[in-house]
């Protein structure tokens, strides 16, 4: 079975970038097998309009299922739909490992009795096996995994951003496909969906955290930190124990041994000297930037990049630079 | 026997019987205690020494320059007057009994004079003490539900005893002036006055009789009032001082080892019958003087904790529960639930303690307040898993990483990179062993600021040619934070692991710059079978300087004014006050080594002890700020410390403000003066 | 109410891992082990639910070598009722194979609720729990940040990109647990002592066919040492450049 099946995730009517990454990856894999790329595209009425974009990225066939009950993420109906399609003989089923994708992929695997490779960062064919890399042990180790499933299908979920969305244009065949069973007959009922208030990103989730310490001198100066966080757009604001104890910030903002332990992509420490308790709370950050006027401050020992200077000069300059960067991209 | 003798004999008998009944009752109550106090009859010479100095010589009492001498006067006076009291009581039954009948006149005169002078001095002292209580109203005599009425009653009774005694002597003189005036300098003027007033003889007789009976009966009343009063300390404080371990014998400040394998319903103490008989005796002994509370860093800065209250509560609960337990009847549910923990002493009070030992050190009657706090903490953690939530990550990190913070054990020796310091493992492989092991400790291994002290000390050792090694990654937390916070289980696990490592390398001599590591490995590991000679770095450096083994620069260097902050675990726990000061003086041509208002054994804790380094301080003023202000008020340019925790706490206080005084370790002072 | 919680013994993550000589696993020398973080939240959530109801039992199950009994004992010392050890000397990287063994054990257990951590922090697949749910044909909710059971019905909250969903579902059901739901309690010494006497059954694990294997394990490229890149506001452009090109966080 040389064909590769993929699932296109649609959210609020829009085709997600990971769907294109998945199609592109499917394209590369299908080429290795000498087969076609088929896409399951489902959602509310009108979702079929995305078929063209899918074709541009390499889809040979798009199976469109439009139904009211599929407008929201509906794992039971969706997994039945994808698994049903997958039983027609595919070498692999690729799904982008977004939150929805990570929920969907195992369900499809279970329904197919297939093996699964989750959250991979690379994927290739080797004979009749699929070989992929997958970060394990909180990203400290890279595993190369081999899935040998013989004739049975394999389900693979792809880490968002690890694969590129590339063009491989063709006109995809579009087929209307009925939903599997009654999509509204689900056991897990969605009662309410809320959209996150992007201004109040939780410290545990924010990819960027800007933290302030005593070096800011007074509570009102925390505005510098807030402005920088706002400039990033996806940043939360943290604080050291010293400033939360003084009441400048609420205790829930405290990062450290006795507060929150965080591991964002980027941690910017503003006016923080780096007491042991604070460092224990943010050491796991992927990239640490420190701004402090004392070159001897312990924070510089753990920072990847440091600027020695007056926070009241450096931070506004950085805020302006980030704002400009965001505006351009 | 006359009627009056008969009546008096009856009173005496009743008084004695009643007192005996109460004494036995109170002793019986002590038996409800299930905990083990260990042997209290070991090292009798040491115990007698404590009795002599702290008890009879009133050394702790005299630490208060005003109340001290006043109380000592009353106490010594009391002892002297007992001799006369016995004579009076015997007189009531044996007509005409007098010491004068048995000893030569000069001896009798000495006795008479002693009674006179003492009674006068006691009366003056009591007057001053009453004035102090009623008019001056010092802070430490308020609060904690202390029984001020009780105190005033006692003082009044003592005054009455003195007055009636003098009236007896004076009226005796009027009736039959047999002794020289010089021997009765107080009664004589009173006698003269009575005569000058032309008092008729029958009135004088009446005054004598009344005064005598009042005095004698007051003695019996006083005696029998004691069990119901905080003045019970009159009877129990001397025995308590003898039986106490707070000033030795043995190592001071060592927590008792718990048997964790014991088949028991509870670990630690939730109520008075889980404590030891000694803790309950401490409860009887408390005089409610409040000195402990007045030196407690938590109390001073507005926390709920009052060491005095802990002891008063222990006594209150003992009196509430013991009568039921000794009668054999099981106490009903409500009574059982009204336990010491939570119902009398709250969590807030218990967690506020920094284990600085100031309360124990200050207590004039050798009570151990800290022991009760520690046993209740053990119960909270081991039996109910109740502790401030910010402590959980510290416990978990200790369990996982062998350090109270989330740092990987593999980075423990990173500070030593490039310094060419061998590890025990490396030396052992070559079949060698060092002169001494440098135990770095977790602060010194992981905290960026403390690492500078570690490096400084290592440089000093190298400059002095000391052959030392470190354990590196094989070192693990000494366990003190776990133990002080009540987690004895975790503590024993950590301690046993370290002992196993140390014994594997046959380590005997250890130096460390952390007083907590010092106290643990040197003193507390003994009861788990770990016996090592541990020296604190300040002592070690002082010795090296003394021997001239540290090459210091000839040039004077900048003159400074330095104030040294005494670490609790170095000072009050281990009596090390001079070595760090010697180090400072020898290393630096300082302007001054000045002392803070509260220094040496009165030093105010930095606030990190008792596991508080890992807890939030949510009420009152911050202890470290309180102490830093006091240190800064000396006008010093620099604060010197000999403990990494003091370094952090005092270093943090006042950061970023005008007039901030930096903090350095004594090792850094010396290292800064090393010949290049 | 009968709750099953599946837990896994994983290494402590705060270490510098080394690769074993075989090149296919991490070197276990010197590693400390514990229950996977998310499993801990699940156990705590289960214990709290049963405590709230005043009745019920929490059964903890772990698939792994003999050492897996350590994490089962820890769960027992937190308050779980009994433990089942599915013995397997190797724990494959194959979520489906493991799910087969777990589903076989859980099938006839009569559980009202079956809980998993949303993923094991070592293998980080996040698939096993959901596969078990689907295999057993039960309603499955993946990644709960809130969970409540009232009157035989469950309600949960799960986080998705750009928001959250509140869902309801009938029992019996399978849920996987995310952060934020509960903080695992610290076992008291009393609990540790009691755990020694609680029942622990061991049986061989009936793994499915293992189709995913490890070809190799490797360490990712080293993180470069940190440096101070400049002084004052003048250093900002260089910082932004480095964050974009070198660190790739912008």
CSV table of C-alpha atoms in Angstrom, one decimal, chain A residues 11 73 79 98-100 102-103 106-107 109-111 113-119 131 134-149 152 187-196 204-205 232 265-266 283 285-289 295 300 303-309 313-314 317-318 321-322 325-326, chain C residues 11 13-15 17 19 26 93-96 121-127 130-131 134-135 137-142 157-170 179 211-220 223-233 235-236 239-240 242-244 246-250:
chain,number,residue,atom,x,y,z
A,11,UNK,CA,-9.8,25.3,13.5
A,73,UNK,CA,-13.4,19.1,17.5
A,79,UNK,CA,-11.4,9.1,14.8
A,98,UNK,CA,-1.3,19.7,18.1
A,99,UNK,CA,-3.4,19.3,21.2
A,100,UNK,CA,-6.2,17.9,19.0
A,102,UNK,CA,-2.3,14.2,20.0
A,103,UNK,CA,-5.8,13.3,21.1
A,106,UNK,CA,-4.0,7.4,19.4
A,107,UNK,CA,-7.7,6.9,18.9
A,109,UNK,CA,-4.3,3.8,16.1
A,110,UNK,CA,-6.5,1.9,18.6
A,111,UNK,CA,-9.4,1.6,16.1
A,113,UNK,CA,-5.1,-1.9,15.9
A,114,UNK,CA,-2.1,-0.1,14.6
A,115,UNK,CA,1.2,0.9,16.2
A,116,UNK,CA,1.9,4.5,16.8
A,117,UNK,CA,4.9,6.9,16.7
A,118,UNK,CA,4.1,10.1,18.6
A,119,UNK,CA,5.4,13.6,18.4
A,131,UNK,CA,12.2,5.4,11.1
A,134,UNK,CA,11.4,11.7,18.9
A,135,UNK,CA,12.7,13.8,21.9
A,136,UNK,CA,12.4,11.9,25.1
A,137,UNK,CA,13.3,12.4,28.8
A,138,UNK,CA,12.0,16.0,28.7
A,139,UNK,CA,14.0,16.7,25.6
A,140,UNK,CA,17.3,15.7,27.1
A,141,UNK,CA,17.7,12.7,24.9
A,142,UNK,CA,16.9,12.1,21.2
A,143,UNK,CA,15.4,8.6,20.4
A,144,UNK,CA,15.5,7.1,17.0
A,145,UNK,CA,12.5,4.8,16.7
A,146,UNK,CA,11.7,2.1,14.2
A,147,UNK,CA,8.2,1.1,13.4
A,148,UNK,CA,7.9,-2.2,11.6
A,149,UNK,CA,4.3,-3.0,11.1
A,152,UNK,CA,-0.8,-3.1,8.9
A,187,UNK,CA,-20.7,10.1,24.7
A,188,UNK,CA,-18.3,12.9,25.6
A,189,UNK,CA,-20.4,16.1,25.3
A,190,UNK,CA,-18.8,19.5,25.0
A,191,UNK,CA,-20.7,21.8,27.3
A,192,UNK,CA,-18.7,25.0,26.8
A,193,UNK,CA,-15.6,26.3,25.0
A,194,UNK,CA,-13.7,29.2,26.2
A,195,UNK,CA,-11.0,31.2,24.3
A,196,UNK,CA,-8.0,32.0,26.3
A,204,UNK,CA,3.2,27.2,33.0
A,205,UNK,CA,2.2,27.7,29.4
A,232,UNK,CA,6.5,39.8,22.8
A,265,UNK,CA,11.4,28.8,25.6
A,266,UNK,CA,12.7,32.2,26.6
A,283,UNK,CA,16.9,27.0,35.4
A,285,UNK,CA,14.3,27.5,30.6
A,286,UNK,CA,15.5,26.8,27.1
A,287,UNK,CA,17.1,30.2,26.7
A,288,UNK,CA,17.9,32.7,29.5
A,289,UNK,CA,18.6,36.4,29.1
A,295,UNK,CA,28.3,42.3,36.3
A,300,UNK,CA,24.8,35.9,34.7
A,303,UNK,CA,22.1,33.1,31.6
A,304,UNK,CA,22.8,32.3,27.9
A,305,UNK,CA,23.0,36.0,27.1
A,306,UNK,CA,23.5,38.8,29.4
A,307,UNK,CA,23.5,42.6,29.2
A,308,UNK,CA,25.2,44.5,31.9
A,309,UNK,CA,23.4,47.8,32.2
A,313,UNK,CA,17.8,52.1,29.7
A,314,UNK,CA,18.1,48.6,28.4
A,317,UNK,CA,15.3,49.7,24.1
A,318,UNK,CA,14.6,46.0,24.1
A,321,UNK,CA,13.2,46.3,19.3
A,322,UNK,CA,10.9,43.4,19.9
A,325,UNK,CA,10.3,42.7,15.1
A,326,UNK,CA,6.8,41.5,15.7
C,11,UNK,CA,14.0,8.4,36.1
C,13,UNK,CA,14.7,14.2,35.0
C,14,UNK,CA,17.0,16.8,36.7
C,15,UNK,CA,20.2,15.0,35.7
C,17,UNK,CA,21.8,11.8,31.1
C,19,UNK,CA,23.9,7.0,26.9
C,26,UNK,CA,20.2,5.8,28.8
C,93,UNK,CA,8.6,2.2,23.4
C,94,UNK,CA,5.5,0.8,21.8
C,95,UNK,CA,2.4,2.5,23.3
C,96,UNK,CA,0.0,0.1,21.6
C,121,UNK,CA,7.7,11.9,31.1
C,122,UNK,CA,10.4,9.6,29.9
C,123,UNK,CA,9.0,8.1,26.7
C,124,UNK,CA,6.7,11.2,26.2
C,125,UNK,CA,4.3,9.6,23.7
C,126,UNK,CA,1.0,10.5,25.4
C,127,UNK,CA,-0.8,7.7,23.6
C,130,UNK,CA,-6.2,7.0,25.0
C,131,UNK,CA,-5.5,3.7,23.2
C,134,UNK,CA,-10.6,3.2,22.9
C,135,UNK,CA,-9.7,-0.5,23.2
C,137,UNK,CA,-14.7,1.0,24.2
C,138,UNK,CA,-15.1,3.6,26.9
C,139,UNK,CA,-15.6,7.4,26.7
C,140,UNK,CA,-12.2,8.8,26.9
C,141,UNK,CA,-11.1,12.4,27.8
C,142,UNK,CA,-7.4,13.2,27.2
C,157,UNK,CA,-11.9,20.5,31.5
C,158,UNK,CA,-9.2,20.1,28.9
C,159,UNK,CA,-6.9,22.7,27.5
C,160,UNK,CA,-6.5,23.1,23.8
C,161,UNK,CA,-4.6,25.7,21.8
C,162,UNK,CA,-6.4,29.0,22.1
C,163,UNK,CA,-8.8,27.9,24.8
C,164,UNK,CA,-10.4,25.2,26.9
C,165,UNK,CA,-13.3,22.8,26.7
C,166,UNK,CA,-15.7,21.8,29.4
C,167,UNK,CA,-17.0,18.3,28.8
C,168,UNK,CA,-19.3,15.9,30.5
C,169,UNK,CA,-19.3,12.1,30.1
C,170,UNK,CA,-21.0,9.0,31.5
C,179,UNK,CA,-0.9,19.5,35.2
C,211,UNK,CA,6.2,-3.2,16.6
C,212,UNK,CA,8.1,-0.1,17.7
C,213,UNK,CA,11.8,-0.5,18.8
C,214,UNK,CA,14.6,1.8,19.6
C,215,UNK,CA,17.3,2.1,17.0
C,216,UNK,CA,19.4,4.5,19.0
C,217,UNK,CA,19.4,7.0,21.8
C,218,UNK,CA,21.6,10.1,21.5
C,219,UNK,CA,22.3,13.3,23.3
C,220,UNK,CA,21.1,16.5,21.6
C,223,UNK,CA,24.0,24.1,25.0
C,224,UNK,CA,26.7,26.8,24.5
C,225,UNK,CA,28.1,28.5,27.5
C,226,UNK,CA,26.4,31.7,28.4
C,227,UNK,CA,28.1,35.1,27.9
C,228,UNK,CA,27.7,38.7,28.6
C,229,UNK,CA,27.2,40.2,25.1
C,230,UNK,CA,27.5,43.9,25.9
C,231,UNK,CA,26.7,46.8,28.1
C,232,UNK,CA,23.7,49.1,28.2
C,233,UNK,CA,21.1,49.8,25.6
C,235,UNK,CA,23.8,45.8,23.3
C,236,UNK,CA,20.1,45.3,22.5
C,239,UNK,CA,20.8,40.4,21.7
C,240,UNK,CA,17.8,40.4,19.4
C,242,UNK,CA,21.3,36.3,18.7
C,243,UNK,CA,17.9,35.4,20.0
C,244,UNK,CA,16.7,35.1,16.4
C,246,UNK,CA,21.4,31.5,17.4
C,247,UNK,CA,18.9,30.6,20.1
C,248,UNK,CA,16.0,30.7,17.6
C,249,UNK,CA,13.5,31.7,20.2
C,250,UNK,CA,12.0,34.6,18.3
